[in-house]
PDB file of C-alpha atoms and ligand atoms in Angstrom:
ATOM      1  CA  MET R   1     248.857 115.300-122.070  1.00  0.00           C
ATOM      2  CA  ARG R   2     250.999 113.589-118.898  1.00  0.00           C
ATOM      3  CA  LEU R   3     254.170 115.687-117.541  1.00  0.00           C
ATOM      4  CA  TYR R   4     256.885 114.297-115.389  1.00  0.00           C
ATOM      5  CA  GLY R   5     258.716 116.236-113.366  1.00  0.00           C
ATOM      6  CA  SER R   6     263.195 116.132-113.484  1.00  0.00           C
ATOM      7  CA  ILE R   7     265.530 116.868-110.974  1.00  0.00           C
ATOM      8  CA  GLU R   8     269.540 117.218-111.109  1.00  0.00           C
ATOM      9  CA  ALA R   9     270.197 117.445-107.257  1.00  0.00           C
ATOM     10  CA  GLY R  10     273.792 118.376-107.060  1.00  0.00           C
ATOM     11  CA  GLY R  11     276.202 119.843-104.676  1.00  0.00           C
ATOM     12  CA  THR R  12     276.079 123.256-106.269  1.00  0.00           C
ATOM     13  CA  TRP R  13     272.693 123.133-107.804  1.00  0.00           C
ATOM     14  CA  MET R  14     269.499 121.567-108.089  1.00  0.00           C
ATOM     15  CA  LYS R  15     268.251 122.115-111.367  1.00  0.00           C
ATOM     16  CA  CYS R  16     264.076 121.166-111.414  1.00  0.00           C
ATOM     17  CA  ALA R  17     261.946 121.109-114.684  1.00  0.00           C
ATOM     18  CA  ILE R  18     259.186 120.077-115.713  1.00  0.00           C
ATOM     19  CA  GLY R  19     258.786 117.937-119.647  1.00  0.00           C
ATOM     20  CA  ASP R  20     256.238 116.073-121.751  1.00  0.00           C
ATOM     21  CA  GLU R  21     255.802 112.128-121.796  1.00  0.00           C
ATOM     22  CA  ASN R  22     258.760 111.907-125.174  1.00  0.00           C
ATOM     23  CA  ALA R  23     261.317 113.187-122.092  1.00  0.00           C
ATOM     24  CA  SER R  24     261.424 117.468-123.650  1.00  0.00           C
ATOM     25  CA  ILE R  25     261.796 119.692-121.097  1.00  0.00           C
ATOM     26  CA  ILE R  26     259.029 122.523-121.484  1.00  0.00           C
ATOM     27  CA  ASP R  27     260.011 124.398-118.830  1.00  0.00           C
ATOM     28  CA  SER R  28     263.552 124.648-115.849  1.00  0.00           C
ATOM     29  CA  VAL R  29     264.569 126.048-113.410  1.00  0.00           C
ATOM     30  CA  VAL R  30     268.248 126.051-111.645  1.00  0.00           C
ATOM     31  CA  ILE R  31     267.926 126.387-107.556  1.00  0.00           C
ATOM     32  CA  PRO R  32     270.951 127.043-106.183  1.00  0.00           C
ATOM     33  CA  VAL R  33     271.892 125.049-102.857  1.00  0.00           C
ATOM     34  CA  THR R  34     272.057 126.398 -99.305  1.00  0.00           C
ATOM     35  CA  LYS R  35     270.503 124.910 -96.436  1.00  0.00           C
ATOM     36  CA  LYS R  36     268.844 121.672 -97.154  1.00  0.00           C
ATOM     37  CA  ASP R  37     265.869 123.263 -95.879  1.00  0.00           C
ATOM     38  CA  GLU R  38     265.583 126.023 -97.665  1.00  0.00           C
ATOM     39  CA  THR R  39     266.420 124.340-100.677  1.00  0.00           C
ATOM     40  CA  ILE R  40     264.109 121.647-100.565  1.00  0.00           C
ATOM     41  CA  GLU R  41     261.241 124.124 -99.946  1.00  0.00           C
ATOM     42  CA  LYS R  42     262.534 126.021-103.038  1.00  0.00           C
ATOM     43  CA  MET R  43     261.873 122.219-105.261  1.00  0.00           C
ATOM     44  CA  LEU R  44     259.096 122.082-103.924  1.00  0.00           C
ATOM     45  CA  GLU R  45     256.912 125.408-104.188  1.00  0.00           C
ATOM     46  CA  TYR R  46     258.805 124.761-107.941  1.00  0.00           C
ATOM     47  CA  PHE R  47     256.470 121.738-108.522  1.00  0.00           C
ATOM     48  CA  GLU R  48     253.801 122.548-106.085  1.00  0.00           C
ATOM     49  CA  ASP R  49     251.771 124.075-108.756  1.00  0.00           C
ATOM     50  CA  LYS R  50     253.104 121.840-112.232  1.00  0.00           C
ATOM     51  CA  ASP R  51     250.593 118.869-112.401  1.00  0.00           C
ATOM     52  CA  ILE R  52     252.722 116.214-113.119  1.00  0.00           C
ATOM     53  CA  THR R  53     252.033 112.543-112.627  1.00  0.00           C
ATOM     54  CA  ALA R  54     255.783 111.287-111.591  1.00  0.00           C
ATOM     55  CA  LEU R  55     258.753 112.462-109.995  1.00  0.00           C
ATOM     56  CA  GLY R  56     262.421 111.686-111.137  1.00  0.00           C
ATOM     57  CA  ILE R  57     265.583 112.678-109.301  1.00  0.00           C
ATOM     58  CA  ALA R  58     269.346 112.822-110.102  1.00  0.00           C
ATOM     59  CA  CYS R  59     270.543 113.212-107.456  1.00  0.00           C
ATOM     60  CA  PHE R  60     274.054 113.129-105.938  1.00  0.00           C
ATOM     61  CA  GLY R  61     275.494 109.809-103.363  1.00  0.00           C
ATOM     62  CA  PRO R  62     275.607 107.962-101.944  1.00  0.00           C
ATOM     63  CA  LEU R  63     272.294 106.944-101.898  1.00  0.00           C
ATOM     64  CA  ASP R  64     270.003 103.595-100.646  1.00  0.00           C
ATOM     65  CA  LEU R  65     268.712 102.422-103.612  1.00  0.00           C
ATOM     66  CA  ASN R  66     267.615  98.584-101.919  1.00  0.00           C
ATOM     67  CA  PRO R  67     263.896  98.622-101.915  1.00  0.00           C
ATOM     68  CA  ASP R  68     264.095  96.282 -98.447  1.00  0.00           C
ATOM     69  CA  SER R  69     265.871  98.749 -96.614  1.00  0.00           C
ATOM     70  CA  GLU R  70     264.444 100.747 -94.197  1.00  0.00           C
ATOM     71  CA  THR R  71     266.558 103.724 -95.585  1.00  0.00           C
ATOM     72  CA  TYR R  72     265.295 103.128 -98.731  1.00  0.00           C
ATOM     73  CA  GLY R  73     265.260 106.753-100.982  1.00  0.00           C
ATOM     74  CA  TYR R  74     267.820 107.615 -98.941  1.00  0.00           C
ATOM     75  CA  ILE R  75     271.178 110.591 -99.461  1.00  0.00           C
ATOM     76  CA  THR R  76     272.994 108.716 -96.918  1.00  0.00           C
ATOM     77  CA  LYS R  77     276.773 109.043 -95.717  1.00  0.00           C
ATOM     78  CA  THR R  78     277.457 112.386 -98.234  1.00  0.00           C
ATOM     79  CA  PRO R  79     280.068 114.524 -97.144  1.00  0.00           C
ATOM     80  CA  LYS R  80     277.814 117.780 -98.231  1.00  0.00           C
ATOM     81  CA  ILE R  81     277.083 119.421 -94.869  1.00  0.00           C
ATOM     82  CA  GLY R  82     272.764 119.175 -93.843  1.00  0.00           C
ATOM     83  CA  TRP R  83     272.717 116.339 -96.487  1.00  0.00           C
ATOM     84  CA  GLU R  84     273.578 113.308 -94.537  1.00  0.00           C
ATOM     85  CA  ASN R  85     270.468 111.020 -93.872  1.00  0.00           C
ATOM     86  CA  VAL R  86     267.819 113.047 -95.889  1.00  0.00           C
ATOM     87  CA  ASN R  87     264.159 111.383 -96.870  1.00  0.00           C
ATOM     88  CA  ILE R  88     265.263 112.642-100.609  1.00  0.00           C
ATOM     89  CA  LYS R  89     262.673 110.031-102.060  1.00  0.00           C
ATOM     90  CA  GLY R  90     259.857 110.155 -99.115  1.00  0.00           C
ATOM     91  CA  ILE R  91     260.212 113.703 -98.576  1.00  0.00           C
ATOM     92  CA  PHE R  92     259.414 114.691-102.247  1.00  0.00           C
ATOM     93  CA  GLU R  93     256.601 111.343-101.742  1.00  0.00           C
ATOM     94  CA  ASP R  94     254.679 113.471 -99.218  1.00  0.00           C
ATOM     95  CA  LYS R  95     254.005 115.673-100.127  1.00  0.00           C
ATOM     96  CA  LEU R  96     253.293 115.867-103.943  1.00  0.00           C
ATOM     97  CA  LYS R  97     251.544 113.269-103.829  1.00  0.00           C
ATOM     98  CA  VAL R  98     252.914 111.516-106.545  1.00  0.00           C
ATOM     99  CA  PRO R  99     255.751 108.753-107.308  1.00  0.00           C
ATOM    100  CA  VAL R 100     259.147 109.763-107.081  1.00  0.00           C
ATOM    101  CA  VAL R 101     261.386 106.981-108.994  1.00  0.00           C
ATOM    102  CA  LEU R 102     265.167 108.105-107.040  1.00  0.00           C
ATOM    103  CA  ASP R 103     268.692 107.113-109.117  1.00  0.00           C
ATOM    104  CA  THR R 104     272.708 108.424-108.759  1.00  0.00           C
ATOM    105  CA  ASP R 105     273.174 111.815-111.541  1.00  0.00           C
ATOM    106  CA  VAL R 106     275.331 109.949-113.209  1.00  0.00           C
ATOM    107  CA  ASN R 107     272.692 106.971-113.765  1.00  0.00           C
ATOM    108  CA  GLY R 108     270.249 109.667-114.787  1.00  0.00           C
ATOM    109  CA  ALA R 109     272.634 111.304-117.476  1.00  0.00           C
ATOM    110  CA  LEU R 110     273.125 107.762-118.652  1.00  0.00           C
ATOM    111  CA  LEU R 111     269.361 107.274-119.168  1.00  0.00           C
ATOM    112  CA  GLY R 112     269.265 110.886-120.906  1.00  0.00           C
ATOM    113  CA  GLU R 113     272.147 109.410-122.725  1.00  0.00           C
ATOM    114  CA  VAL R 114     271.340 106.423-123.270  1.00  0.00           C
ATOM    115  CA  MET R 115     266.892 106.711-124.139  1.00  0.00           C
ATOM    116  CA  HIS R 116     267.609 110.002-125.917  1.00  0.00           C
ATOM    117  CA  GLY R 117     271.593 111.228-126.694  1.00  0.00           C
ATOM    118  CA  ALA R 118     275.071 109.806-127.891  1.00  0.00           C
ATOM    119  CA  GLY R 119     274.387 106.554-126.486  1.00  0.00           C
ATOM    120  CA  LYS R 120     270.561 105.906-128.654  1.00  0.00           C
ATOM    121  CA  GLY R 121     270.024 102.225-129.435  1.00  0.00           C
ATOM    122  CA  TYR R 122     273.110 100.266-127.115  1.00  0.00           C
ATOM    123  CA  LYS R 123     272.496  98.505-124.280  1.00  0.00           C
ATOM    124  CA  ASP R 124     276.020  98.086-123.100  1.00  0.00           C
ATOM    125  CA  VAL R 125     277.157 101.642-122.357  1.00  0.00           C
ATOM    126  CA  VAL R 126     278.754 103.268-119.856  1.00  0.00           C
ATOM    127  CA  TYR R 127     278.744 107.150-118.858  1.00  0.00           C
ATOM    128  CA  ILE R 128     281.880 109.282-117.004  1.00  0.00           C
ATOM    129  CA  THR R 129     280.890 112.509-115.221  1.00  0.00           C
ATOM    130  CA  ILE R 130     284.816 113.962-114.920  1.00  0.00           C
ATOM    131  CA  GLY R 131     284.248 116.489-113.201  1.00  0.00           C
ATOM    132  CA  THR R 132     284.214 118.281-109.487  1.00  0.00           C
ATOM    133  CA  GLY R 133     284.456 114.259-108.957  1.00  0.00           C
ATOM    134  CA  ILE R 134     283.632 110.971-111.117  1.00  0.00           C
ATOM    135  CA  GLY R 135     280.980 108.544-111.469  1.00  0.00           C
ATOM    136  CA  ALA R 136     280.512 106.355-113.957  1.00  0.00           C
ATOM    137  CA  GLY R 137     277.054 105.558-114.842  1.00  0.00           C
ATOM    138  CA  ILE R 138     276.728 101.762-115.750  1.00  0.00           C
ATOM    139  CA  TYR R 139     274.271 100.554-118.080  1.00  0.00           C
ATOM    140  CA  SER R 140     274.499  96.914-119.290  1.00  0.00           C
ATOM    141  CA  GLY R 141     272.180  94.369-121.468  1.00  0.00           C
ATOM    142  CA  GLY R 142     269.499  97.489-121.707  1.00  0.00           C
ATOM    143  CA  ASN R 143     269.284  98.139-117.210  1.00  0.00           C
ATOM    144  CA  LEU R 144     271.187 100.867-115.135  1.00  0.00           C
ATOM    145  CA  VAL R 145     273.317  98.695-113.215  1.00  0.00           C
ATOM    146  CA  HIS R 146     272.793  99.157-109.372  1.00  0.00           C
ATOM    147  CA  GLY R 147     273.695  96.140-107.461  1.00  0.00           C
ATOM    148  CA  MET R 148     274.639  96.563-103.396  1.00  0.00           C
ATOM    149  CA  LEU R 149     274.295  99.537-103.632  1.00  0.00           C
ATOM    150  CA  HIS R 150     275.467 101.929-106.432  1.00  0.00           C
ATOM    151  CA  PRO R 151     278.709 101.186-108.868  1.00  0.00           C
ATOM    152  CA  GLU R 152     281.316 103.526-107.910  1.00  0.00           C
ATOM    153  CA  ALA R 153     283.358 103.053-110.739  1.00  0.00           C
ATOM    154  CA  GLY R 154     285.311 106.847-110.005  1.00  0.00           C
ATOM    155  CA  HIS R 155     286.659 105.497-106.899  1.00  0.00           C
ATOM    156  CA  ILE R 156     288.797 102.709-108.766  1.00  0.00           C
ATOM    157  CA  ILE R 157     292.380 102.440-108.510  1.00  0.00           C
ATOM    158  CA  LEU R 158     294.412 103.435-110.602  1.00  0.00           C
ATOM    159  CA  LYS R 159     298.559 102.318-110.489  1.00  0.00           C
ATOM    160  CA  SER R 160     300.513 106.174-110.773  1.00  0.00           C
ATOM    161  CA  ALA R 161     301.281 107.434-113.845  1.00  0.00           C
ATOM    162  CA  ARG R 162     304.825 107.677-115.434  1.00  0.00           C
ATOM    163  CA  GLY R 163     306.422 110.794-113.233  1.00  0.00           C
ATOM    164  CA  ASP R 164     303.926 111.746-111.332  1.00  0.00           C
ATOM    165  CA  HIS R 165     304.173 111.733-107.787  1.00  0.00           C
ATOM    166  CA  TYR R 166     301.591 114.117-106.955  1.00  0.00           C
ATOM    167  CA  LYS R 167     299.347 111.457-103.699  1.00  0.00           C
ATOM    168  CA  GLY R 168     296.285 111.604-104.476  1.00  0.00           C
ATOM    169  CA  LYS R 169     293.220 113.690-102.975  1.00  0.00           C
ATOM    170  CA  CYS R 170     291.382 111.189-102.341  1.00  0.00           C
ATOM    171  CA  PRO R 171     290.449 111.265 -98.297  1.00  0.00           C
ATOM    172  CA  PHE R 172     289.191 107.189 -98.251  1.00  0.00           C
ATOM    173  CA  HIS R 173     291.790 106.472-101.345  1.00  0.00           C
ATOM    174  CA  LYS R 174     293.922 108.652-102.593  1.00  0.00           C
ATOM    175  CA  TYR R 175     294.864 106.622-105.416  1.00  0.00           C
ATOM    176  CA  CYS R 176     291.889 105.954-107.173  1.00  0.00           C
ATOM    177  CA  PHE R 177     290.328 107.543-110.267  1.00  0.00           C
ATOM    178  CA  GLU R 178     288.970 110.585-108.756  1.00  0.00           C
ATOM    179  CA  GLY R 179     291.751 111.107-106.461  1.00  0.00           C
ATOM    180  CA  LEU R 180     293.706 111.792-108.970  1.00  0.00           C
ATOM    181  CA  ALA R 181     292.186 112.054-112.211  1.00  0.00           C
ATOM    182  CA  SER R 182     289.407 114.893-111.113  1.00  0.00           C
ATOM    183  CA  GLY R 183     289.694 118.487-111.318  1.00  0.00           C
ATOM    184  CA  PRO R 184     290.885 119.762-108.120  1.00  0.00           C
ATOM    185  CA  ALA R 185     293.390 116.683-108.691  1.00  0.00           C
ATOM    186  CA  ILE R 186     294.619 118.624-111.465  1.00  0.00           C
ATOM    187  CA  GLU R 187     294.295 122.193-109.638  1.00  0.00           C
ATOM    188  CA  ASP R 188     295.799 120.249-106.938  1.00  0.00           C
ATOM    189  CA  ARG R 189     299.191 118.346-108.389  1.00  0.00           C
ATOM    190  CA  TRP R 190     299.232 121.924-110.879  1.00  0.00           C
ATOM    191  CA  GLY R 191     298.053 124.398-108.065  1.00  0.00           C
ATOM    192  CA  GLN R 192     296.226 126.083-110.978  1.00  0.00           C
ATOM    193  CA  LYS R 193     293.037 125.123-112.758  1.00  0.00           C
ATOM    194  CA  GLY R 194     292.983 122.917-116.023  1.00  0.00           C
ATOM    195  CA  GLU R 195     291.325 125.727-117.449  1.00  0.00           C
ATOM    196  CA  THR R 196     293.804 127.681-117.135  1.00  0.00           C
ATOM    197  CA  LEU R 197     296.310 124.356-117.852  1.00  0.00           C
ATOM    198  CA  SER R 198     295.617 124.193-121.868  1.00  0.00           C
ATOM    199  CA  ASP R 199     299.810 124.720-123.092  1.00  0.00           C
ATOM    200  CA  LYS R 200     300.962 122.719-120.682  1.00  0.00           C
ATOM    201  CA  GLU R 201     301.179 119.141-121.949  1.00  0.00           C
ATOM    202  CA  GLU R 202     302.882 117.016-119.056  1.00  0.00           C
ATOM    203  CA  VAL R 203     299.543 117.546-117.692  1.00  0.00           C
ATOM    204  CA  TRP R 204     296.967 115.994-120.511  1.00  0.00           C
ATOM    205  CA  GLU R 205     299.447 113.568-120.538  1.00  0.00           C
ATOM    206  CA  ILE R 206     299.527 112.775-116.877  1.00  0.00           C
ATOM    207  CA  GLU R 207     295.375 112.597-116.990  1.00  0.00           C
ATOM    208  CA  SER R 208     294.768 111.101-120.383  1.00  0.00           C
ATOM    209  CA  GLU R 209     296.922 108.210-118.805  1.00  0.00           C
ATOM    210  CA  TYR R 210     294.957 108.335-116.122  1.00  0.00           C
ATOM    211  CA  ILE R 211     291.601 107.832-118.281  1.00  0.00           C
ATOM    212  CA  ALA R 212     292.786 105.969-120.653  1.00  0.00           C
ATOM    213  CA  GLN R 213     293.640 103.757-118.010  1.00  0.00           C
ATOM    214  CA  ALA R 214     290.031 103.647-115.716  1.00  0.00           C
ATOM    215  CA  LEU R 215     288.517 102.617-119.749  1.00  0.00           C
ATOM    216  CA  VAL R 216     290.723 100.247-120.140  1.00  0.00           C
ATOM    217  CA  ASN R 217     289.375  98.291-116.622  1.00  0.00           C
ATOM    218  CA  TYR R 218     286.030  98.902-117.770  1.00  0.00           C
ATOM    219  CA  ILE R 219     286.408  98.044-121.625  1.00  0.00           C
ATOM    220  CA  MET R 220     287.570  94.714-119.380  1.00  0.00           C
ATOM    221  CA  ILE R 221     285.414  94.349-117.360  1.00  0.00           C
ATOM    222  CA  LEU R 222     282.198  95.649-119.018  1.00  0.00           C
ATOM    223  CA  SER R 223     282.354  95.535-122.800  1.00  0.00           C
ATOM    224  CA  PRO R 224     280.472  98.910-123.400  1.00  0.00           C
ATOM    225  CA  LYS R 225     279.525  98.927-126.456  1.00  0.00           C
ATOM    226  CA  LYS R 226     279.845 102.583-126.372  1.00  0.00           C
ATOM    227  CA  ILE R 227     281.776 104.653-123.151  1.00  0.00           C
ATOM    228  CA  ILE R 228     280.663 108.414-122.682  1.00  0.00           C
ATOM    229  CA  LEU R 229     282.651 111.114-121.763  1.00  0.00           C
ATOM    230  CA  GLY R 230     281.238 114.529-120.091  1.00  0.00           C
ATOM    231  CA  GLY R 231     282.208 116.540-117.067  1.00  0.00           C
ATOM    232  CA  GLY R 232     283.952 120.308-116.521  1.00  0.00           C
ATOM    233  CA  VAL R 233     287.453 118.414-117.950  1.00  0.00           C
ATOM    234  CA  MET R 234     286.518 116.925-120.700  1.00  0.00           C
ATOM    235  CA  ASN R 235     285.768 120.346-121.891  1.00  0.00           C
ATOM    236  CA  GLN R 236     290.569 120.757-122.793  1.00  0.00           C
ATOM    237  CA  GLU R 237     289.890 119.807-126.191  1.00  0.00           C
ATOM    238  CA  VAL R 238     292.955 118.145-126.036  1.00  0.00           C
ATOM    239  CA  LEU R 239     292.423 115.062-123.948  1.00  0.00           C
ATOM    240  CA  TRP R 240     290.704 113.616-126.448  1.00  0.00           C
ATOM    241  CA  PRO R 241     292.898 112.229-129.113  1.00  0.00           C
ATOM    242  CA  LEU R 242     295.088 111.698-125.789  1.00  0.00           C
ATOM    243  CA  ILE R 243     293.034 109.537-124.294  1.00  0.00           C
ATOM    244  CA  ARG R 244     291.647 106.952-127.955  1.00  0.00           C
ATOM    245  CA  GLU R 245     295.176 107.084-128.360  1.00  0.00           C
ATOM    246  CA  LYS R 246     296.271 105.553-124.526  1.00  0.00           C
ATOM    247  CA  THR R 247     293.364 103.114-124.624  1.00  0.00           C
ATOM    248  CA  LEU R 248     294.413 101.065-127.358  1.00  0.00           C
ATOM    249  CA  GLU R 249     298.327 101.269-126.880  1.00  0.00           C
ATOM    250  CA  MET R 250     296.623 100.140-122.671  1.00  0.00           C
ATOM    251  CA  ILE R 251     294.478  96.971-124.823  1.00  0.00           C
ATOM    252  CA  ASN R 252     297.281  96.644-126.911  1.00  0.00           C
ATOM    253  CA  GLY R 253     295.284  94.333-129.685  1.00  0.00           C
ATOM    254  CA  TYR R 254     294.456  92.088-126.675  1.00  0.00           C
ATOM    255  CA  ILE R 255     291.191  92.670-127.908  1.00  0.00           C
ATOM    256  CA  ASP R 256     290.023  93.797-131.262  1.00  0.00           C
ATOM    257  CA  THR R 257     286.338  94.780-132.344  1.00  0.00           C
ATOM    258  CA  LYS R 258     284.526  97.132-134.695  1.00  0.00           C
ATOM    259  CA  GLU R 259     284.083  99.646-131.565  1.00  0.00           C
ATOM    260  CA  LEU R 260     287.988  99.047-131.155  1.00  0.00           C
ATOM    261  CA  ARG R 261     289.336  99.790-134.742  1.00  0.00           C
ATOM    262  CA  ASP R 262     286.006 102.922-134.520  1.00  0.00           C
ATOM    263  CA  ILE R 263     287.477 104.638-131.841  1.00  0.00           C
ATOM    264  CA  ASP R 264     286.161 108.435-132.429  1.00  0.00           C
ATOM    265  CA  ASN R 265     282.942 107.132-132.630  1.00  0.00           C
ATOM    266  CA  TYR R 266     283.333 104.751-129.259  1.00  0.00           C
ATOM    267  CA  ILE R 267     284.641 106.444-126.658  1.00  0.00           C
ATOM    268  CA  VAL R 268     282.624 110.252-127.644  1.00  0.00           C
ATOM    269  CA  PRO R 269     281.700 113.337-126.005  1.00  0.00           C
ATOM    270  CA  ALA R 270     277.912 113.510-123.488  1.00  0.00           C
ATOM    271  CA  SER R 271     275.554 115.173-126.574  1.00  0.00           C
ATOM    272  CA  LEU R 272     272.668 116.832-124.255  1.00  0.00           C
ATOM    273  CA  GLY R 273     274.350 119.975-123.925  1.00  0.00           C
ATOM    274  CA  GLY R 274     274.389 119.461-120.146  1.00  0.00           C
ATOM    275  CA  ASN R 275     270.395 118.364-120.373  1.00  0.00           C
ATOM    276  CA  GLN R 276     271.455 114.709-119.913  1.00  0.00           C
ATOM    277  CA  GLY R 277     271.043 114.391-116.268  1.00  0.00           C
ATOM    278  CA  LEU R 278     267.475 116.894-116.668  1.00  0.00           C
ATOM    279  CA  VAL R 279     266.174 114.379-119.561  1.00  0.00           C
ATOM    280  CA  GLY R 280     266.738 111.254-117.602  1.00  0.00           C
ATOM    281  CA  GLY R 281     265.436 112.363-114.588  1.00  0.00           C
ATOM    282  CA  LEU R 282     261.875 112.687-117.019  1.00  0.00           C
ATOM    283  CA  GLU R 283     263.246 109.200-118.214  1.00  0.00           C
ATOM    284  CA  LEU R 284     263.363 107.747-114.758  1.00  0.00           C
ATOM    285  CA  ALA R 285     260.050 109.665-114.075  1.00  0.00           C
ATOM    286  CA  LYS R 286     258.516 108.019-116.805  1.00  0.00           C
ATOM    287  CA  THR R 287     259.404 104.298-115.155  1.00  0.00           C
ATOM    288  CA  ALA R 288     256.914 104.913-112.681  1.00  0.00           C
ATOM    289  CA  ILE R 289     254.283 104.906-114.539  1.00  0.00           C
ATOM    290  CA  VAL R 290     254.211 101.893-116.399  1.00  0.00           C
TER     291      VAL R 290
HETATM  292  P1  LIG Y   1     280.373 119.340-111.343  1.00  0.00           P
HETATM  293  O1  LIG Y   1     281.274 117.959-111.064  1.00  0.00           O
HETATM  294  O2  LIG Y   1     280.763 120.105-109.749  1.00  0.00           O
HETATM  295  O3  LIG Y   1     278.549 119.645-111.671  1.00  0.00           O
HETATM  296  P2  LIG Y   1     282.211 120.928-113.762  1.00  0.00           P
HETATM  297  O4  LIG Y   1     281.425 119.493-114.100  1.00  0.00           O
HETATM  298  O5  LIG Y   1     281.300 121.514-114.973  1.00  0.00           O
HETATM  299  O6  LIG Y   1     281.324 120.771-111.717  1.00  0.00           O
HETATM  300  O7  LIG Y   1     282.850 120.211-113.372  1.00  0.00           O
HETATM  301  C1  LIG Y   1     284.142 121.286-112.705  1.00  0.00           C
HETATM  302  C2  LIG Y   1     285.620 120.753-112.492  1.00  0.00           C
HETATM  303  O8  LIG Y   1     285.905 121.099-113.986  1.00  0.00           O
HETATM  304  C3  LIG Y   1     286.235 121.753-112.482  1.00  0.00           C
HETATM  305  O9  LIG Y   1     287.104 120.977-110.993  1.00  0.00           O
HETATM  306  C4  LIG Y   1     286.658 122.693-112.749  1.00  0.00           C
HETATM  307  O10 LIG Y   1     288.780 123.165-112.854  1.00  0.00           O
HETATM  308  C5  LIG Y   1     287.226 121.847-113.767  1.00  0.00           C
HETATM  309  N1  LIG Y   1     287.154 121.608-115.905  1.00  0.00           N
HETATM  310  C6  LIG Y   1     286.296 123.164-116.539  1.00  0.00           C
HETATM  311  N2  LIG Y   1     286.270 123.399-117.302  1.00  0.00           N
HETATM  312  C7  LIG Y   1     288.002 122.585-117.873  1.00  0.00           C
HETATM  313  C8  LIG Y   1     288.288 122.647-118.968  1.00  0.00           C
HETATM  314  N3  LIG Y   1     288.472 123.829-120.249  1.00  0.00           N
HETATM  315  N4  LIG Y   1     289.379 121.914-118.412  1.00  0.00           N
HETATM  316  C9  LIG Y   1     289.922 121.723-117.881  1.00  0.00           C
HETATM  317  N5  LIG Y   1     289.488 121.323-116.159  1.00  0.00           N
HETATM  318  C10 LIG Y   1     288.300 122.094-116.240  1.00  0.00           C
HETATM  319 ZN1  LIG Y   2     288.741 107.391-103.510  1.00  0.00          ZN
END
């Protein structure tokens, strides 16, 4: 039996796992992110004696995923201290002597959901995580979309919701989806974390308005057959019916499909219990062996 390795690389935690050919996780560890070298050393240690055939890394970005580029496989311009210009693919390839397949954290999570979760059987799926940041992975015609870099669909520009005077948190765009609707944006706007604001109706009216705006844009451009939402903010149950309702309201009958008529099964939660990134990493690793 072949074993594969997977890393879900985040700003706070590095999750590492070993899995089998069915992308079932056999073993996993969570390594807290400290200094870059120390963190990478611990990850290498974990994989060293595991006899993996290939490694998949679902990593925070931006990443250079262009095989023709000199910095292919690098984390590029991240604000995360010490992690800028790190050859994440190269380091693991050199030390572990196995092929490494790198993709964005959201593409990894998306692939996990497409192969084993809520997106199974679909060729056109969008996966959006709404947490500390907002990111989206896009599966189109059965392929993960990369394009010139990779989609940064958390940074699409939105229009201010009615009654919202918040200035936006993204240092690059202010009025982008992440700047207006990420967990930190909620906290900044209301002075409290989203977790503690469940009973404040106006918080979720505004939040769902932004999420619905973004979903309508994705629907109009990508025509996905399934939209999967994950991330900490989506634990706020009250958001789900509001998002579905506002999405239909904004589409305003312009398109009418069986998917939209069954909106509860169209806009759905992530289904792999937080393991979508690791499962996706295993699937990425499997693509190295054909
Ligand atoms: P990360 O994006 O860092 O991987 P999460 O996806 O868990 O982590 O997102 C963390 C963010 O989600 C925080 O900003 C937190 O305040 C917010 N969050 C967590 N739970 C809830 C909740 N029940 N309601 C609203 N916001 C929440
Ligand atoms: Zn932005």
